[in-house]
mmCIF file of C-alpha atoms and ligand atoms in Angstrom:
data_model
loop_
_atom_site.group_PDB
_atom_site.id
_atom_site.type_symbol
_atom_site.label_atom_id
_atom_site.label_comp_id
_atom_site.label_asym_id
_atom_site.label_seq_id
_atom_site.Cartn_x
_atom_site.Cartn_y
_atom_site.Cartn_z
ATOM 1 C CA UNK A 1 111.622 125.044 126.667
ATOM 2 C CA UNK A 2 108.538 126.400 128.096
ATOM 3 C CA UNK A 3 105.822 128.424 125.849
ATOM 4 C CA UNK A 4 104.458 131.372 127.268
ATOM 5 C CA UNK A 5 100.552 130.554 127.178
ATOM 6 C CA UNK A 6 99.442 133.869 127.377
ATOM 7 C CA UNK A 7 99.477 136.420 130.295
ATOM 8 C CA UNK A 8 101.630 135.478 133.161
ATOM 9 C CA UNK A 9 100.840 131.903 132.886
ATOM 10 C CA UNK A 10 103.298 129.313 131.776
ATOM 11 C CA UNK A 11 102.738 125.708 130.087
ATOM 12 C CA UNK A 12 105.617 123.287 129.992
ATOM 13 C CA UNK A 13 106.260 121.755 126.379
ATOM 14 C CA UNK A 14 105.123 118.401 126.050
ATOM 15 C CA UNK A 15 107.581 115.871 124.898
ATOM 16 C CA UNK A 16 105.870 113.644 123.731
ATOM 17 C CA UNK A 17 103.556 116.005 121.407
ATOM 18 C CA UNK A 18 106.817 117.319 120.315
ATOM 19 C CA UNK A 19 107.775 113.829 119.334
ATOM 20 C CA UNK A 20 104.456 113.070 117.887
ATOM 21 C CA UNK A 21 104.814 116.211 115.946
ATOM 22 C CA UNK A 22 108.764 115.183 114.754
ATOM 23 C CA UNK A 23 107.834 111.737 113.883
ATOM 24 C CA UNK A 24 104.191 113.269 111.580
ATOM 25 C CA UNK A 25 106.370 115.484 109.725
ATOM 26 C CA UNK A 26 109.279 112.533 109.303
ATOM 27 C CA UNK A 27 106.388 110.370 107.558
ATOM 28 C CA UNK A 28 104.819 112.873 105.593
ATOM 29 C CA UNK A 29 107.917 114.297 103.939
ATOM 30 C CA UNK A 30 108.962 110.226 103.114
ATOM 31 C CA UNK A 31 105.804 109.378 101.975
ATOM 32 C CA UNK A 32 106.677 109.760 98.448
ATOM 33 C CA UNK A 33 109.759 107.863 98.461
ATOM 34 C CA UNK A 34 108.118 105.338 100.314
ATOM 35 C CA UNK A 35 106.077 104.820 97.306
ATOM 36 C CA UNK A 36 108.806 104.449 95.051
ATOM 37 C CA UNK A 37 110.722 102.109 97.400
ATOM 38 C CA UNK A 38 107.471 99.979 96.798
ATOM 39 C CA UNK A 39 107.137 100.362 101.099
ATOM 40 C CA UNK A 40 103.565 99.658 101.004
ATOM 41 C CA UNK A 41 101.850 96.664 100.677
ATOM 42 C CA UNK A 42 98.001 95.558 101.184
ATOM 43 C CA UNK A 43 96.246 92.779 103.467
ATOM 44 C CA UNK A 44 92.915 91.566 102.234
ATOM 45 C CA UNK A 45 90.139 90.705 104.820
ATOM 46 C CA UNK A 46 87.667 88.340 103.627
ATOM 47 C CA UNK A 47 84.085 89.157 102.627
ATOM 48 C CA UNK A 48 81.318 86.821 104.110
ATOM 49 C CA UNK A 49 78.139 85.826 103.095
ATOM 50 C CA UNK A 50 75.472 85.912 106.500
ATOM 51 C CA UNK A 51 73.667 83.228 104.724
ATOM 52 C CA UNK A 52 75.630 80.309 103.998
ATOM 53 C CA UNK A 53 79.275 81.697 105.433
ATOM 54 C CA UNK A 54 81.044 81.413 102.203
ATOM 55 C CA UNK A 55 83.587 84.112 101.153
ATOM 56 C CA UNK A 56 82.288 86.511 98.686
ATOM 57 C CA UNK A 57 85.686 88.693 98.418
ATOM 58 C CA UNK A 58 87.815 90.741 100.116
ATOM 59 C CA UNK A 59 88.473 94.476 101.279
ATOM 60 C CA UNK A 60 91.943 95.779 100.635
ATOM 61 C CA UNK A 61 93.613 97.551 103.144
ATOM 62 C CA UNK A 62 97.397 99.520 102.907
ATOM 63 C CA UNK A 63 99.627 99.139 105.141
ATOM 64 C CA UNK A 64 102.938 100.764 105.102
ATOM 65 C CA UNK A 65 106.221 98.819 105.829
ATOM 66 C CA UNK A 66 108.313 101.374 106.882
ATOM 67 C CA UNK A 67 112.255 101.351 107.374
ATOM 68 C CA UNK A 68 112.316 102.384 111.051
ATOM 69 C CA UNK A 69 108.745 102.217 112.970
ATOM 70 C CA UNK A 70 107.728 98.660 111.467
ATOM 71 C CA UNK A 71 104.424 98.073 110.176
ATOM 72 C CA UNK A 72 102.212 101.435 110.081
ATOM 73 C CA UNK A 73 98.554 100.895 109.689
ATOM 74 C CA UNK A 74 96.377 103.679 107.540
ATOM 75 C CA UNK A 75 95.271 105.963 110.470
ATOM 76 C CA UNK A 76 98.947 106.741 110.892
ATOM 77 C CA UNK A 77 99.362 107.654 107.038
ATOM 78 C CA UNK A 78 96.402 108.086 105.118
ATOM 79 C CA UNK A 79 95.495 111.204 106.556
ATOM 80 C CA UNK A 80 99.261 112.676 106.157
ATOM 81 C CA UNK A 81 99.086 111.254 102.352
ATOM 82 C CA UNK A 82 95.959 113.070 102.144
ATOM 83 C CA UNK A 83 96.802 116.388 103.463
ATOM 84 C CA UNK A 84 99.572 116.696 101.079
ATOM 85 C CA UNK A 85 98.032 114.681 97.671
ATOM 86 C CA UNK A 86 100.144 112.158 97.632
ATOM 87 C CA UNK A 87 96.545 109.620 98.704
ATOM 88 C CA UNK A 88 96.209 110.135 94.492
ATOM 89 C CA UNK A 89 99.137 108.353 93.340
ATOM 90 C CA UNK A 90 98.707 105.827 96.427
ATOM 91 C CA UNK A 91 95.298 105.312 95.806
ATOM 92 C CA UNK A 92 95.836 104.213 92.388
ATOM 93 C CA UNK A 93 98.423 102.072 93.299
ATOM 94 C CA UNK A 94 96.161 100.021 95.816
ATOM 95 C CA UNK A 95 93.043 100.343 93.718
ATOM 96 C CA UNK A 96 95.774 98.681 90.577
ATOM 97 C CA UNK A 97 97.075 95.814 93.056
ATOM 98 C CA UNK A 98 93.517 94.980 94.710
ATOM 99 C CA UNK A 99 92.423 94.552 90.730
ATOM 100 C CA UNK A 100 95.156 92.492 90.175
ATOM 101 C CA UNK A 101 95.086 90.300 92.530
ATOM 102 C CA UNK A 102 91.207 89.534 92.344
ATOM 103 C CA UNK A 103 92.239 88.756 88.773
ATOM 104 C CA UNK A 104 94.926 86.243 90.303
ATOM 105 C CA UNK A 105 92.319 84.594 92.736
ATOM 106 C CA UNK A 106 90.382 83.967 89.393
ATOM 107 C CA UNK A 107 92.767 82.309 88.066
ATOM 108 C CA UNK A 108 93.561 80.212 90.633
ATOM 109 C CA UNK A 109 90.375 79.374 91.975
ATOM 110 C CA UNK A 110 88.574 78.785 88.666
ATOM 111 C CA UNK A 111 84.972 80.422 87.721
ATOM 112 C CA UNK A 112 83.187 78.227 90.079
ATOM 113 C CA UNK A 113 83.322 81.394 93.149
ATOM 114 C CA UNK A 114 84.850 84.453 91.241
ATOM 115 C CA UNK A 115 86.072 86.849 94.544
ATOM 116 C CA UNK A 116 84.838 90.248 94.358
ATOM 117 C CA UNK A 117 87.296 92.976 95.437
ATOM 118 C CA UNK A 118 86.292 96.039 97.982
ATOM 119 C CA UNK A 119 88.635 99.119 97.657
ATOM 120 C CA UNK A 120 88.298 102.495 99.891
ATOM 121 C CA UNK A 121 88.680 105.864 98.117
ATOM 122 C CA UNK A 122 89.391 109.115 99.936
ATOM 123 C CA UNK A 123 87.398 112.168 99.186
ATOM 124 C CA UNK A 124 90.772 113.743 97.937
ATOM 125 C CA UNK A 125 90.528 110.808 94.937
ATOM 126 C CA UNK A 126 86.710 111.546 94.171
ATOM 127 C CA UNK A 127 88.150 115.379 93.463
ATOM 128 C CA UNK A 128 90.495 114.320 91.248
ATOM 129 C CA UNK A 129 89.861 114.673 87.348
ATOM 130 C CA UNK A 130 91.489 110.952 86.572
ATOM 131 C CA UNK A 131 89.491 109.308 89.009
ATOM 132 C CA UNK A 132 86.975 107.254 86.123
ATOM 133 C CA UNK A 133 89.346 106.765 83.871
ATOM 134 C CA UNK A 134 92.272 105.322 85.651
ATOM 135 C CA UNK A 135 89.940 103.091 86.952
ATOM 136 C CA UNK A 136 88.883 101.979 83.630
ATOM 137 C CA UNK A 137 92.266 101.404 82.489
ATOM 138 C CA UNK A 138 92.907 99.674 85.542
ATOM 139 C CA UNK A 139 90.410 97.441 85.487
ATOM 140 C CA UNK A 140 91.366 96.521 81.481
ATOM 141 C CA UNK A 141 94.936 96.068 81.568
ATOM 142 C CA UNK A 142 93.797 93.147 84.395
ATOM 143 C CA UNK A 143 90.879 92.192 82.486
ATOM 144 C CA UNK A 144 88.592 92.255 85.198
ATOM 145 C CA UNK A 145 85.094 93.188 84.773
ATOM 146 C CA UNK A 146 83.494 96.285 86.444
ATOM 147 C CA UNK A 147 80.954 94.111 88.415
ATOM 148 C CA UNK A 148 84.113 92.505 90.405
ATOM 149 C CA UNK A 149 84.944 95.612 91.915
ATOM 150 C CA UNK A 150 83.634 97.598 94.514
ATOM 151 C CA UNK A 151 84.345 101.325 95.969
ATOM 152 C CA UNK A 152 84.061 101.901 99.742
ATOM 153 C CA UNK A 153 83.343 106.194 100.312
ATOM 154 C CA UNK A 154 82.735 107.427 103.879
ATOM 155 C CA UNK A 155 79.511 108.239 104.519
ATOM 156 C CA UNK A 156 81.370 111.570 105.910
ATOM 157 C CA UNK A 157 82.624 112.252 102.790
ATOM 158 C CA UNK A 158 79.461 112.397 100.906
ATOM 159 C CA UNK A 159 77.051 113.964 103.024
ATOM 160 C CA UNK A 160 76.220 117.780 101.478
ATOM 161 C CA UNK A 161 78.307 116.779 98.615
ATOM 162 C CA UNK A 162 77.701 118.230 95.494
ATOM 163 C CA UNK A 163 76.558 117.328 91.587
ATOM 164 C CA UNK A 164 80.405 117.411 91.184
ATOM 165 C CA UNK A 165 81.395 115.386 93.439
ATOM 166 C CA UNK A 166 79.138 112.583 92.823
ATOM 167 C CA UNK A 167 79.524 112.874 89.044
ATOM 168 C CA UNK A 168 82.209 110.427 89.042
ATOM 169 C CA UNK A 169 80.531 108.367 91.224
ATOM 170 C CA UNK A 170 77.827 107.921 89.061
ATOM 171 C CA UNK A 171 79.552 107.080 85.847
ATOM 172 C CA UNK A 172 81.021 104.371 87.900
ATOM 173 C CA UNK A 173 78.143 102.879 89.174
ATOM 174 C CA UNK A 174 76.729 103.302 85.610
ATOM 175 C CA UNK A 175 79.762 101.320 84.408
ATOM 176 C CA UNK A 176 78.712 98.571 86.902
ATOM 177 C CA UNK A 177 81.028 98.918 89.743
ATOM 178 C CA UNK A 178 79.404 98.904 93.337
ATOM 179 C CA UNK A 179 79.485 102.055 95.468
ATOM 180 C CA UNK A 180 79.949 101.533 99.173
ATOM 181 C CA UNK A 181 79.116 103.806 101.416
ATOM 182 C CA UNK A 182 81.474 103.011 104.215
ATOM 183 C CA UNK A 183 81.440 103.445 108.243
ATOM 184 C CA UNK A 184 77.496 104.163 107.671
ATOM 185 C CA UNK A 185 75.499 105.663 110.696
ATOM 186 C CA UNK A 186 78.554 107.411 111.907
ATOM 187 C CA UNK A 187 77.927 110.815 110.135
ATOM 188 C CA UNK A 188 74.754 112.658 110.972
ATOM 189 C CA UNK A 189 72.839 110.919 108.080
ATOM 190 C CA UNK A 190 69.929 112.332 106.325
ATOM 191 C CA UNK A 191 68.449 108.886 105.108
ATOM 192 C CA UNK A 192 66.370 110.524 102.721
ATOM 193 C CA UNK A 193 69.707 111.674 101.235
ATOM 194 C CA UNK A 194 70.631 108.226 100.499
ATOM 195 C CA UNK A 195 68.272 108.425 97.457
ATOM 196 C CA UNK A 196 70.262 110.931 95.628
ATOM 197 C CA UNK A 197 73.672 108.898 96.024
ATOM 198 C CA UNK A 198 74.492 106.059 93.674
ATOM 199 C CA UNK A 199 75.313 103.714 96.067
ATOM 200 C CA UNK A 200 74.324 100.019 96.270
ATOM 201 C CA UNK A 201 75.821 98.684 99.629
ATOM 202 C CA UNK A 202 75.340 100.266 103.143
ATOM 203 C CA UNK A 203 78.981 99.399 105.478
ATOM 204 C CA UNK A 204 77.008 99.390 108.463
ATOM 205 C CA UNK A 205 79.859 101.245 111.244
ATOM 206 C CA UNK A 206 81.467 98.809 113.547
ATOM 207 C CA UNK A 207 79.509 100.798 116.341
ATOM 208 C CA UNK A 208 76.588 99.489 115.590
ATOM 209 C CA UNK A 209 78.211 95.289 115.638
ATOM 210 C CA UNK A 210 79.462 96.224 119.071
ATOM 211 C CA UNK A 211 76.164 96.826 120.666
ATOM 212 C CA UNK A 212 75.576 93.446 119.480
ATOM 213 C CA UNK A 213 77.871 91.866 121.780
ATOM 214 C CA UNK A 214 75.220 90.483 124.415
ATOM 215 C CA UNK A 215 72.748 88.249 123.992
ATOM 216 C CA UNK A 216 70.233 88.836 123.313
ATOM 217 C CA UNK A 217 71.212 92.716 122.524
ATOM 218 C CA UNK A 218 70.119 96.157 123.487
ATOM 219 C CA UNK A 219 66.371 96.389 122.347
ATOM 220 C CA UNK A 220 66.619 99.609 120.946
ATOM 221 C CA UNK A 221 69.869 99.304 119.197
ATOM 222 C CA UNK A 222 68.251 96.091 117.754
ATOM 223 C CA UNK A 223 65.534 97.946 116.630
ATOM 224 C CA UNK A 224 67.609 100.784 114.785
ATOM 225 C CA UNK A 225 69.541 98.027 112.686
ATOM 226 C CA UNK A 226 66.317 96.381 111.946
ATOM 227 C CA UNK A 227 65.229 99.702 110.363
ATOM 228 C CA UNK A 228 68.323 100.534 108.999
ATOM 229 C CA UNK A 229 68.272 97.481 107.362
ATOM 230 C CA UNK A 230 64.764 97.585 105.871
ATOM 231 C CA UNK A 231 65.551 101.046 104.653
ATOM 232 C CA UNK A 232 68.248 99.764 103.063
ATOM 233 C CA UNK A 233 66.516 96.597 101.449
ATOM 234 C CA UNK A 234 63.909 98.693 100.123
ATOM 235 C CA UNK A 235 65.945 101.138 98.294
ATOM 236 C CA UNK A 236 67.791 97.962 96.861
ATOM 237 C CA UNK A 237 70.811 98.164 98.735
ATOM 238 C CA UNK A 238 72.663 95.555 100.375
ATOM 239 C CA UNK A 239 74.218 95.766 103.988
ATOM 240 C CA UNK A 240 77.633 95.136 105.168
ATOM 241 C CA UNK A 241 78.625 94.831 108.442
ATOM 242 C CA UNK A 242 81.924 95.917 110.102
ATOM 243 C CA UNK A 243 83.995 94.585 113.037
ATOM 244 C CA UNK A 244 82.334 91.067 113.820
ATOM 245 C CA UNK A 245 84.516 90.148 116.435
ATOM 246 C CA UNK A 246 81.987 87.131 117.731
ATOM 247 C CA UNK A 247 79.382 83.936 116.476
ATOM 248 C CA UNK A 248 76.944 85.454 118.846
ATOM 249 C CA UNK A 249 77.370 89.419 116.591
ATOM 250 C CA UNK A 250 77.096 87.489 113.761
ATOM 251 C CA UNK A 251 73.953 85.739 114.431
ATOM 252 C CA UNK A 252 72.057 88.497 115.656
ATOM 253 C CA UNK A 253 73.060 90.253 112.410
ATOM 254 C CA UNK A 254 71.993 87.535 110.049
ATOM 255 C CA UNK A 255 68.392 87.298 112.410
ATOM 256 C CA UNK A 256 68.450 91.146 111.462
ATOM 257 C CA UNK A 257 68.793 90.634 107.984
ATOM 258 C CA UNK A 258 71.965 91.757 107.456
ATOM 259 C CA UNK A 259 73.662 89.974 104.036
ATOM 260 C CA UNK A 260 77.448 90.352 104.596
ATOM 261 C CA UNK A 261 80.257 90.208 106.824
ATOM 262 C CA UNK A 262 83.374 91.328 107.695
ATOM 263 C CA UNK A 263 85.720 91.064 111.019
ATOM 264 C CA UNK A 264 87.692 89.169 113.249
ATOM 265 C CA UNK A 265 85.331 86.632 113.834
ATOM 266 C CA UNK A 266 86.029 85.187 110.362
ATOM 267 C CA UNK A 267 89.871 86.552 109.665
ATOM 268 C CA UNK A 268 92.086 89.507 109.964
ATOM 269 C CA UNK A 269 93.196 90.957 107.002
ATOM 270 C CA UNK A 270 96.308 88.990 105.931
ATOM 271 C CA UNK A 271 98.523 88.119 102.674
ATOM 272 C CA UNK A 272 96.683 87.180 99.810
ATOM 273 C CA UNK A 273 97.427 83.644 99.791
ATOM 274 C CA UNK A 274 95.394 83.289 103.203
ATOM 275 C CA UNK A 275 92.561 84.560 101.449
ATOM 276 C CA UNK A 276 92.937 82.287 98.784
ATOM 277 C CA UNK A 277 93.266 79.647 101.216
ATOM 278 C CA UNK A 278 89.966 80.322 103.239
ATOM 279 C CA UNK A 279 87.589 80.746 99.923
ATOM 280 C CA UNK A 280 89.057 76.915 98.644
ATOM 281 C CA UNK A 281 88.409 75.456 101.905
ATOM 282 C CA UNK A 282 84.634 77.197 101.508
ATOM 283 C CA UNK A 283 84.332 75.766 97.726
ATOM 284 C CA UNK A 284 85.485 72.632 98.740
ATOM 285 C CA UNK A 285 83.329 72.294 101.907
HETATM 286 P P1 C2E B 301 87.540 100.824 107.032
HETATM 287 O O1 C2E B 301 87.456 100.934 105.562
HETATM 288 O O2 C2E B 301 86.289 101.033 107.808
HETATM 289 O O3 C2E B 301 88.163 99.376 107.310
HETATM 290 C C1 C2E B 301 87.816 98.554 108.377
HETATM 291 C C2 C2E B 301 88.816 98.642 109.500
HETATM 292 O O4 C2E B 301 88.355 97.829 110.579
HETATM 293 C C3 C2E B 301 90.202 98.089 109.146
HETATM 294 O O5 C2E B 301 91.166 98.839 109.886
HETATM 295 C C4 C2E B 301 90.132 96.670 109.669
HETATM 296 O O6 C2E B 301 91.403 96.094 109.936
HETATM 297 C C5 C2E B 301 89.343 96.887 110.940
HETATM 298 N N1 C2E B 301 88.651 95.666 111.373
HETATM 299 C C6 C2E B 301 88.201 94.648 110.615
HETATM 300 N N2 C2E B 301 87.565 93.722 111.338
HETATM 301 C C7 C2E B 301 87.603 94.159 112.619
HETATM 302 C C8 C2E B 301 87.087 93.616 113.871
HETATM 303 O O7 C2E B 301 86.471 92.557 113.928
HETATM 304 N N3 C2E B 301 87.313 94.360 114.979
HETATM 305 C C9 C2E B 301 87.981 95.545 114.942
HETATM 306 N N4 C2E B 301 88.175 96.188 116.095
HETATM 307 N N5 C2E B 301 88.470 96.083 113.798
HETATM 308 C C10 C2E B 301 88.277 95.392 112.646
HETATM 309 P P2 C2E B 301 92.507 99.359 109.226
HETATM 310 O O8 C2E B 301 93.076 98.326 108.320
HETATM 311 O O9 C2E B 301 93.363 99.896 110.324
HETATM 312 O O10 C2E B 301 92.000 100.547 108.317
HETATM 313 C C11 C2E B 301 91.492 101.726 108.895
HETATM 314 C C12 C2E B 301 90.883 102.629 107.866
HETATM 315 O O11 C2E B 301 91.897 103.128 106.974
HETATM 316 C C13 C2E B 301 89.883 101.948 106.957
HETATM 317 O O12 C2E B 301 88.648 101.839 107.620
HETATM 318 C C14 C2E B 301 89.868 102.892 105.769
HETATM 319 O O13 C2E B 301 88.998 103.968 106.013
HETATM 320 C C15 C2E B 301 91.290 103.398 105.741
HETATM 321 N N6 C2E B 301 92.013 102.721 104.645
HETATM 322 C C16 C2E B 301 92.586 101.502 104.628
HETATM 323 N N7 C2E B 301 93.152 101.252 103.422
HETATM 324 C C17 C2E B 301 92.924 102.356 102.653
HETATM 325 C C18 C2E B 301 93.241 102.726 101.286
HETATM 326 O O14 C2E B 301 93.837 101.976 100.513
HETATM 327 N N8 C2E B 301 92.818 103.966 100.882
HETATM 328 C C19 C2E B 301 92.132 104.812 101.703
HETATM 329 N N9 C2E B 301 91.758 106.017 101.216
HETATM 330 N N10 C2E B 301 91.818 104.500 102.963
HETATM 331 C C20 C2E B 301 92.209 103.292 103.435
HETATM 332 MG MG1 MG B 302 86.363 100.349 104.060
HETATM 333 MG MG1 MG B 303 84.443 100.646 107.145
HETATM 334 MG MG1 MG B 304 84.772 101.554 110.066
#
């Protein structure tokens, strides 16, 4: 098949967009069976502390078990689930498991180091009317307490938004649940903007923990952390960092001020009994 491209000129058809194409439309129009099939599941990678390296909690992350392709991570699906809704009914499904199983980790691991939970919410699920008080109900029915839980929103996604859109956000945070504002200082940020949002954690991008990889690093990107992360202190948020892949990232970071971490360095996400595993061994010494 070859598409006329205008005038005279002719493009061959690409296979493999073709099959690109096929296989986006196959996943978005099972998508909702996948959901009832229970197809997804979620890996948790642990939260760490820059200070003492002791695991704070965990982000939750979907991944999709599917029938034919294997093990799908979000890129391939969230944005399909988002184009066409179905990120609502997901979301709440992840944000439901993530509670419960922080409420398991309680159990099991006793009071002594109560592991907070980190879930990401799509713009699509800030829009939608249910948003506060599924989350309320959620976090009930577990019996976990708002201050366990934490939200992770793309900086993208709130830039220029509106009173409505942070609405929800705010009763939230009001309620005592942390607001992330995730993949920071990827979007063209207005920092004085960052007043106006009820957020109380920067996720500094991954970007950002890259051009920490020598040592020592990059002056200048060591000095934009360094005022990123004052900024941040002194507006009483914490920082996050993303993708520590080495000691020598993670050093720098802590130097910088930086109070968590997150990456390969300490664990990939995995099952929640390897996340169990690594805060014990931490309690324990
Ligand atoms: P994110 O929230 O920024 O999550 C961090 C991503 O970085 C994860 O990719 C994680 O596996 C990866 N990562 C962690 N440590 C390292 C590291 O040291 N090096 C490198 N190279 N990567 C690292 P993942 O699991 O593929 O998730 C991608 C994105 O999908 C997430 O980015 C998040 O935006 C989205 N996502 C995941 N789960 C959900 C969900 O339940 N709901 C929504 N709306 N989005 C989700
Ligand atoms: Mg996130
Ligand atoms: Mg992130
Ligand atoms: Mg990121």
């Amino acid at each position: 098949r070859a598409k006329s491209a205008g005038g005279n000129r002719f493009e061959l058809a690409d296979p493999e967009a073709d099959a690109r194409a096929i296989t986006r439309h196959g996943l978005t129009t099972s998508l909702p069976a996948a959901l009832e099939r229970g197809e997804f599941f979620i890996e948790y990678q642990p939260l760490v502390h820059l200070g003492d390296s002791s695991v704070r909690g965990a982000e939750a992350l979907v991944r999709w078990l599917h029938p034919q392709h294997g093990v799908l991570g979000p890129d391939r699906f969230i944005p399909l689930a988002e184009h066409t809704g179905l990120i609502v009914p997901l979301g709440r499904w992840v944000l439901e498991q993530s509670v419960r199983q922080a409420r398991e980790w309680r159990e099991r691991n006793g009071d002594t180091s109560p592991l907070r939970i980190n879930v990401n919410l799509s713009p699509c699920q800030l829009n939608h009317p249910g948003l506060v008080q599924d989350t309320v109900d959620i976090l009930e029915r577990a019996g976990v307490e708002p201050e366990a839980l934490c939200l992770e929103v793309t900086e993208s996604a709130l830039i220029g938004a509106d009173d409505d859109l942070l609405k929800p956000l705010r009763r939230l945070a009001e309620m005592g649940i942390d607001i992330a504002l995730d993949d920071f200082g990827t979007g063209y940020s207005n920092l004085a903007n960052l007043r106006r949002l009820p957020v109380s954690v920067l996720k500094l991008d991954r970007s950002f923990t890259q051009s920490m990889q020598q040592f020592p690093a990059d002056p200048v990107d060591l000095k934009i952390v360094e005022g990123i992360v004052s900024l941040a202190h002194s507006l009483d948020l914490a920082v996050t960092v993303e993708g520590v892949e080495t000691g020598a990232q993670a050093e720098q970071l802590r130097i910088l001020g930086c109070d968590t971490a997150q990456g390969w360095y300490y664990a990939r996400p995995g099952p929640p009994d390897r996340l169990h595993e690594l805060a014990l061994v931490d309690a324990t010494g």
